[in-house]
Short mmCIF file of C-alpha atoms and ligand atoms in Angstrom, two decimals:
data_model
loop_
_atom_site.label_atom_id
_atom_site.label_comp_id
_atom_site.label_asym_id
_atom_site.label_seq_id
_atom_site.Cartn_x
_atom_site.Cartn_y
_atom_site.Cartn_z
CA MET A 1 34.73 -2.54 -4.66
CA ALA A 2 35.55 -5.86 -3.08
CA VAL A 3 32.67 -7.43 -4.98
CA THR A 4 33.82 -5.90 -8.28
CA THR A 5 37.32 -7.21 -7.73
CA ALA A 6 35.99 -10.67 -6.92
CA VAL A 7 34.01 -10.76 -10.19
CA ARG A 8 36.90 -9.46 -12.27
CA SER A 9 39.32 -11.95 -10.81
CA ARG A 10 37.28 -14.91 -12.06
CA PRO A 11 37.59 -15.84 -15.72
CA HIS A 12 34.86 -15.16 -18.25
CA GLU A 13 34.80 -14.58 -21.99
CA ARG A 14 32.52 -11.59 -22.31
CA HIS A 15 34.10 -8.47 -23.79
CA ASP A 16 30.89 -6.49 -24.34
CA PRO A 17 29.78 -3.87 -21.76
CA TRP A 18 27.84 -6.44 -19.68
CA TRP A 19 28.15 -4.18 -16.64
CA LEU A 20 25.98 -1.49 -18.27
CA GLU A 21 22.60 -3.10 -17.48
CA PRO A 22 23.32 -3.64 -13.76
CA LEU A 23 24.71 -0.12 -13.57
CA ILE A 24 21.53 1.38 -15.06
CA ILE A 25 19.36 -0.68 -12.71
CA VAL A 26 21.32 0.51 -9.68
CA ALA A 27 20.90 4.11 -10.84
CA VAL A 28 17.16 3.80 -11.58
CA LEU A 29 16.11 1.72 -8.57
CA GLY A 30 18.44 3.62 -6.26
CA GLY A 31 17.16 6.94 -7.62
CA PHE A 32 13.55 5.88 -7.17
CA GLY A 33 14.25 4.74 -3.59
CA VAL A 34 15.83 8.09 -2.71
CA TYR A 35 12.99 10.04 -4.36
CA ALA A 36 10.32 7.93 -2.61
CA PHE A 37 11.95 8.38 0.79
CA ILE A 38 12.34 12.14 0.41
CA VAL A 39 8.77 12.83 -0.75
CA SER A 40 7.40 10.47 1.91
CA ALA A 41 9.34 12.24 4.65
CA LEU A 42 8.36 15.72 3.43
CA ASN A 43 4.68 15.20 4.36
CA ALA A 44 3.68 18.27 2.33
CA ASN A 45 2.49 19.28 -1.14
CA TYR A 46 1.00 15.88 -1.91
CA TYR A 47 -2.51 17.19 -2.54
CA ALA A 48 -3.67 19.70 -5.16
CA ASP A 49 -7.47 19.54 -5.19
CA PRO A 50 -8.69 17.11 -6.56
CA TYR A 51 -5.36 15.34 -7.16
CA LEU A 52 -3.74 13.11 -4.55
CA SER A 53 -0.22 11.74 -4.83
CA PRO A 54 -0.08 7.92 -5.00
CA PHE A 55 2.53 7.98 -2.24
CA TYR A 56 -0.15 9.30 0.16
CA SER A 57 -3.15 7.22 -0.86
CA PRO A 58 -5.11 6.24 1.15
CA CYS A 59 -4.21 8.58 3.95
CA LEU A 60 -4.73 6.84 7.27
CA THR A 61 -4.12 9.71 9.68
CA THR A 62 -6.27 12.58 10.84
CA GLY A 63 -3.54 14.99 9.81
CA CYS A 64 -4.18 14.76 6.04
CA VAL A 65 -5.42 17.72 4.03
CA HIS A 66 -7.83 15.63 1.95
CA PRO A 67 -10.59 13.08 2.75
CA THR A 68 -9.04 10.37 4.89
CA LEU A 69 -9.59 6.99 6.47
CA PRO A 70 -8.72 8.28 9.97
CA ILE A 71 -7.60 4.95 11.36
CA ILE A 72 -4.57 6.45 13.07
CA GLY A 73 -5.17 9.22 15.60
CA SER A 74 -3.39 12.53 16.10
CA TRP A 75 -0.79 10.78 18.31
CA TYR A 76 0.90 9.62 15.11
CA ASN A 77 3.20 12.47 14.11
CA LEU A 78 5.18 10.95 11.26
CA SER A 79 4.29 11.16 7.58
CA PRO A 80 1.24 9.06 6.60
CA ALA A 81 3.21 7.95 3.55
CA PHE A 82 5.32 5.73 5.81
CA LEU A 83 2.18 3.78 6.75
CA ILE A 84 1.19 3.27 3.12
CA VAL A 85 4.49 2.37 1.51
CA GLY A 86 4.66 -1.14 3.02
CA SER A 87 2.23 -2.89 0.71
CA PRO A 88 3.49 -1.55 -2.67
CA LEU A 89 7.09 -1.91 -1.49
CA LEU A 90 6.61 -5.55 -0.50
CA PHE A 91 4.88 -6.23 -3.82
CA ARG A 92 7.74 -4.74 -5.87
CA VAL A 93 10.59 -6.11 -3.77
CA THR A 94 9.26 -9.68 -4.02
CA CYS A 95 8.29 -9.40 -7.72
CA TYR A 96 9.97 -12.14 -9.77
CA TYR A 97 11.18 -9.67 -12.37
CA TYR A 98 12.59 -7.13 -9.90
CA ARG A 99 14.30 -9.94 -8.00
CA ARG A 100 16.19 -10.92 -11.09
CA SER A 101 17.14 -7.28 -11.69
CA TYR A 102 18.31 -6.31 -8.25
CA TYR A 103 20.04 -9.62 -7.53
CA ARG A 104 22.15 -8.87 -10.59
CA ALA A 105 22.61 -5.18 -10.01
CA PHE A 106 23.06 -4.92 -6.26
CA PHE A 107 24.33 -8.37 -5.25
CA TRP A 108 26.15 -9.33 -8.47
CA SER A 109 24.58 -12.71 -8.16
CA PRO A 110 25.33 -13.18 -11.00
CA PRO A 111 25.83 -9.70 -12.53
CA ALA A 112 25.10 -10.95 -16.07
CA CYS A 113 24.80 -14.14 -18.12
CA THR A 114 28.03 -16.19 -18.12
CA ILE A 115 29.66 -13.81 -15.58
CA PRO A 116 30.58 -15.68 -12.39
CA ASP A 117 28.54 -15.09 -9.27
CA ALA A 118 30.23 -12.74 -6.79
CA ARG A 119 29.20 -14.95 -3.90
CA ALA A 120 31.31 -17.99 -3.07
CA THR A 121 28.26 -20.19 -2.43
CA TYR A 122 24.83 -19.98 -3.94
CA ALA A 123 21.82 -21.10 -1.94
CA GLY A 124 19.14 -19.62 -4.16
CA GLU A 125 16.14 -18.53 -2.13
CA THR A 126 16.16 -21.49 0.22
CA ARG A 127 17.50 -19.65 3.27
CA PHE A 128 16.59 -16.65 5.38
CA PRO A 129 16.07 -13.85 4.41
CA PHE A 130 15.57 -14.72 0.74
CA VAL A 131 13.14 -17.52 1.53
CA LEU A 132 10.70 -14.73 2.46
CA GLN A 133 10.46 -13.88 -1.24
CA ASN A 134 7.89 -16.66 -1.38
CA LEU A 135 5.45 -14.26 0.28
CA HIS A 136 4.95 -12.62 -3.09
CA ARG A 137 1.47 -14.04 -3.69
CA TYR A 138 0.35 -12.58 -0.35
CA ALA A 139 1.87 -9.24 -1.32
CA LEU A 140 -0.40 -9.38 -4.37
CA TYR A 141 -3.43 -9.74 -2.10
CA LEU A 142 -2.33 -6.58 -0.27
CA ALA A 143 -1.59 -4.69 -3.49
CA ILE A 144 -5.00 -5.24 -5.09
CA PRO A 145 -7.00 -3.19 -2.51
CA ILE A 146 -4.45 -0.37 -2.80
CA LEU A 147 -4.88 -0.47 -6.57
CA ALA A 148 -8.67 -0.23 -6.16
CA ILE A 149 -8.20 2.89 -4.01
CA LEU A 150 -5.90 4.41 -6.64
CA TRP A 151 -8.63 3.82 -9.23
CA TRP A 152 -11.03 5.67 -6.92
CA ASP A 153 -8.53 8.56 -6.66
CA ALA A 154 -8.10 8.64 -10.44
CA LEU A 155 -11.87 8.83 -11.04
CA ASP A 156 -12.18 11.45 -8.30
CA ALA A 157 -9.57 13.50 -10.18
CA PHE A 158 -12.31 14.26 -12.75
CA SER A 159 -14.49 15.95 -10.13
CA PHE A 160 -13.80 19.65 -9.51
CA GLN A 161 -15.88 20.83 -6.54
CA GLY A 162 -18.55 18.35 -7.55
CA ARG A 163 -18.49 19.27 -11.29
CA PHE A 164 -17.16 17.00 -13.98
CA GLY A 165 -14.02 18.28 -15.65
CA VAL A 166 -10.75 17.19 -17.14
CA GLY A 167 -7.40 18.52 -16.09
CA LEU A 168 -3.95 17.45 -17.15
CA GLY A 169 -3.63 16.01 -13.64
CA SER A 170 -6.77 13.88 -14.21
CA VAL A 171 -5.17 12.37 -17.30
CA VAL A 172 -1.84 11.85 -15.52
CA MET A 173 -3.55 10.06 -12.62
CA LEU A 174 -5.64 7.91 -14.95
CA ALA A 175 -2.59 6.90 -17.02
CA ASN A 176 -0.73 6.03 -13.82
CA VAL A 177 -3.44 3.70 -12.54
CA VAL A 178 -3.80 2.02 -15.94
CA LEU A 179 -0.06 1.31 -15.96
CA LEU A 180 -0.18 0.06 -12.37
CA SER A 181 -3.07 -2.25 -13.31
CA GLY A 182 -1.07 -3.62 -16.24
CA TYR A 183 1.79 -4.35 -13.88
CA THR A 184 -0.40 -5.84 -11.11
CA PHE A 185 -2.58 -8.08 -13.27
CA GLY A 186 0.38 -9.25 -15.32
CA CYS A 187 1.98 -10.58 -12.13
CA HIS A 188 2.88 -14.27 -12.24
CA ALA A 189 0.90 -14.82 -9.03
CA ALA A 190 -2.16 -13.05 -10.51
CA ARG A 191 -1.94 -15.27 -13.59
CA TYR A 192 -1.93 -18.30 -11.31
CA LEU A 193 -4.75 -16.91 -9.21
CA VAL A 194 -7.19 -16.32 -12.07
CA GLY A 195 -6.78 -19.77 -13.60
CA GLY A 196 -3.18 -20.89 -13.87
CA TYR A 197 -3.67 -23.42 -11.09
CA LEU A 198 -6.29 -25.37 -13.10
CA ASP A 199 -5.30 -28.59 -14.85
CA SER A 200 -7.87 -27.98 -17.56
CA PHE A 201 -9.93 -25.03 -18.78
CA HIS A 202 -12.69 -27.35 -19.92
CA ARG A 203 -15.96 -25.72 -18.72
CA ALA A 204 -14.02 -22.75 -17.33
CA SER A 205 -14.29 -20.30 -20.20
CA LEU A 206 -14.29 -17.20 -18.00
CA ARG A 207 -11.16 -18.35 -16.20
CA PHE A 208 -9.57 -19.15 -19.54
CA ARG A 209 -10.32 -15.62 -20.74
CA LEU A 210 -8.91 -14.06 -17.56
CA TRP A 211 -5.85 -16.31 -17.70
CA SER A 212 -5.25 -15.42 -21.37
CA TRP A 213 -5.56 -11.74 -20.55
CA ALA A 214 -3.16 -12.04 -17.61
CA SER A 215 -0.77 -14.04 -19.82
CA THR A 216 -0.77 -11.29 -22.44
CA LEU A 217 0.15 -8.74 -19.78
CA ASN A 218 2.65 -11.15 -18.24
CA ALA A 219 4.55 -11.48 -21.51
CA HIS A 220 5.61 -7.83 -21.10
CA HIS A 221 5.83 -7.80 -17.32
CA ALA A 222 9.30 -6.24 -17.27
CA ARG A 223 8.10 -3.33 -19.37
CA TRP A 224 5.03 -2.79 -17.16
CA ALA A 225 7.31 -2.93 -14.10
CA TRP A 226 9.57 -0.12 -15.30
CA VAL A 227 6.94 2.09 -16.90
CA SER A 228 4.65 1.92 -13.86
CA LEU A 229 7.59 2.72 -11.57
CA PHE A 230 8.28 5.88 -13.55
CA SER A 231 4.60 6.78 -13.74
CA VAL A 232 4.21 6.69 -9.94
CA MET A 233 7.16 9.03 -9.59
CA LEU A 234 6.04 11.39 -12.36
CA THR A 235 2.46 11.49 -11.05
CA ASP A 236 3.72 12.51 -7.62
CA LEU A 237 6.06 15.07 -9.17
CA TYR A 238 3.28 16.61 -11.27
CA ILE A 239 0.89 16.93 -8.30
CA ARG A 240 3.70 18.24 -6.13
CA LEU A 241 4.59 20.99 -8.64
CA VAL A 242 0.91 22.00 -8.97
CA ALA A 243 0.50 22.05 -5.16
CA MET A 244 3.61 24.22 -4.82
CA GLY A 245 2.35 26.63 -7.47
CA VAL A 246 5.35 25.97 -9.71
CA ILE A 247 3.09 24.97 -12.62
CA VAL A 248 -0.58 25.61 -13.38
CA ASP A 249 -2.76 22.62 -14.12
CA PRO A 250 -4.63 23.19 -17.43
CA ARG A 251 -8.32 22.30 -16.91
CA TRP A 252 -11.47 22.04 -18.93
CA ILE A 253 -14.63 22.26 -16.81
CA PRO A 254 -17.81 22.54 -18.95
S1 FES B 1 5.88 -11.26 -10.57
FE1 FES B 1 6.15 -9.14 -10.75
S2 FES B 1 4.50 -8.34 -9.62
FE2 FES B 1 4.28 -10.50 -9.36
#
């Protein structure tokens, strides 16, 4: 409330509902955070053969009910999801687009164009902790292996006890990983990585093609960011409902 009062008390000339966008972002990001924490803490109903929730992939503990990478022994009693969330969370939190969104929505810094910043002084991202946002390119390096594992899970979702088949869950998991790929490879750091750092594309036709492709994705990065966020949540929800027996997964197995 103190922040709201501080913003209102400073003059601006906007009479449109500029507060609507930050409000929606608080609701969506806050809602996703609550959902992610609850399903991670539950440590149940994340696997409905052959579907695995993205919140639990890859599982690193021996306590999982599906094939695992048993790096952590039985002494670890918490949910394996807590071990996995770090990489995707760091990638999203340091994303240039999300930064813009949550700085506006949660910190009111500034809440909208031409609306004064709620903070008295503005230091950008030059001081701790915001200077850590510069780790984003390293977060990309962590996110790519996780994405590769999610692709493996999505392809595995077409195998029903060793037989090829297609279920609604297979399609849901495939769509989710396609959207996550669009988000990941449209990242500004990915665009730089595949060729953006070059001064010239002369004799670098492959890099030029990759850079062009990343640039096309990058042009709609905000859209990929939101759609892939929803798809992760909906994929988990679908698998969870199948695992709980609330819905039946329609399947075609020739
Ligand atoms: S800028 Fe958004 S994921 Fe890198």
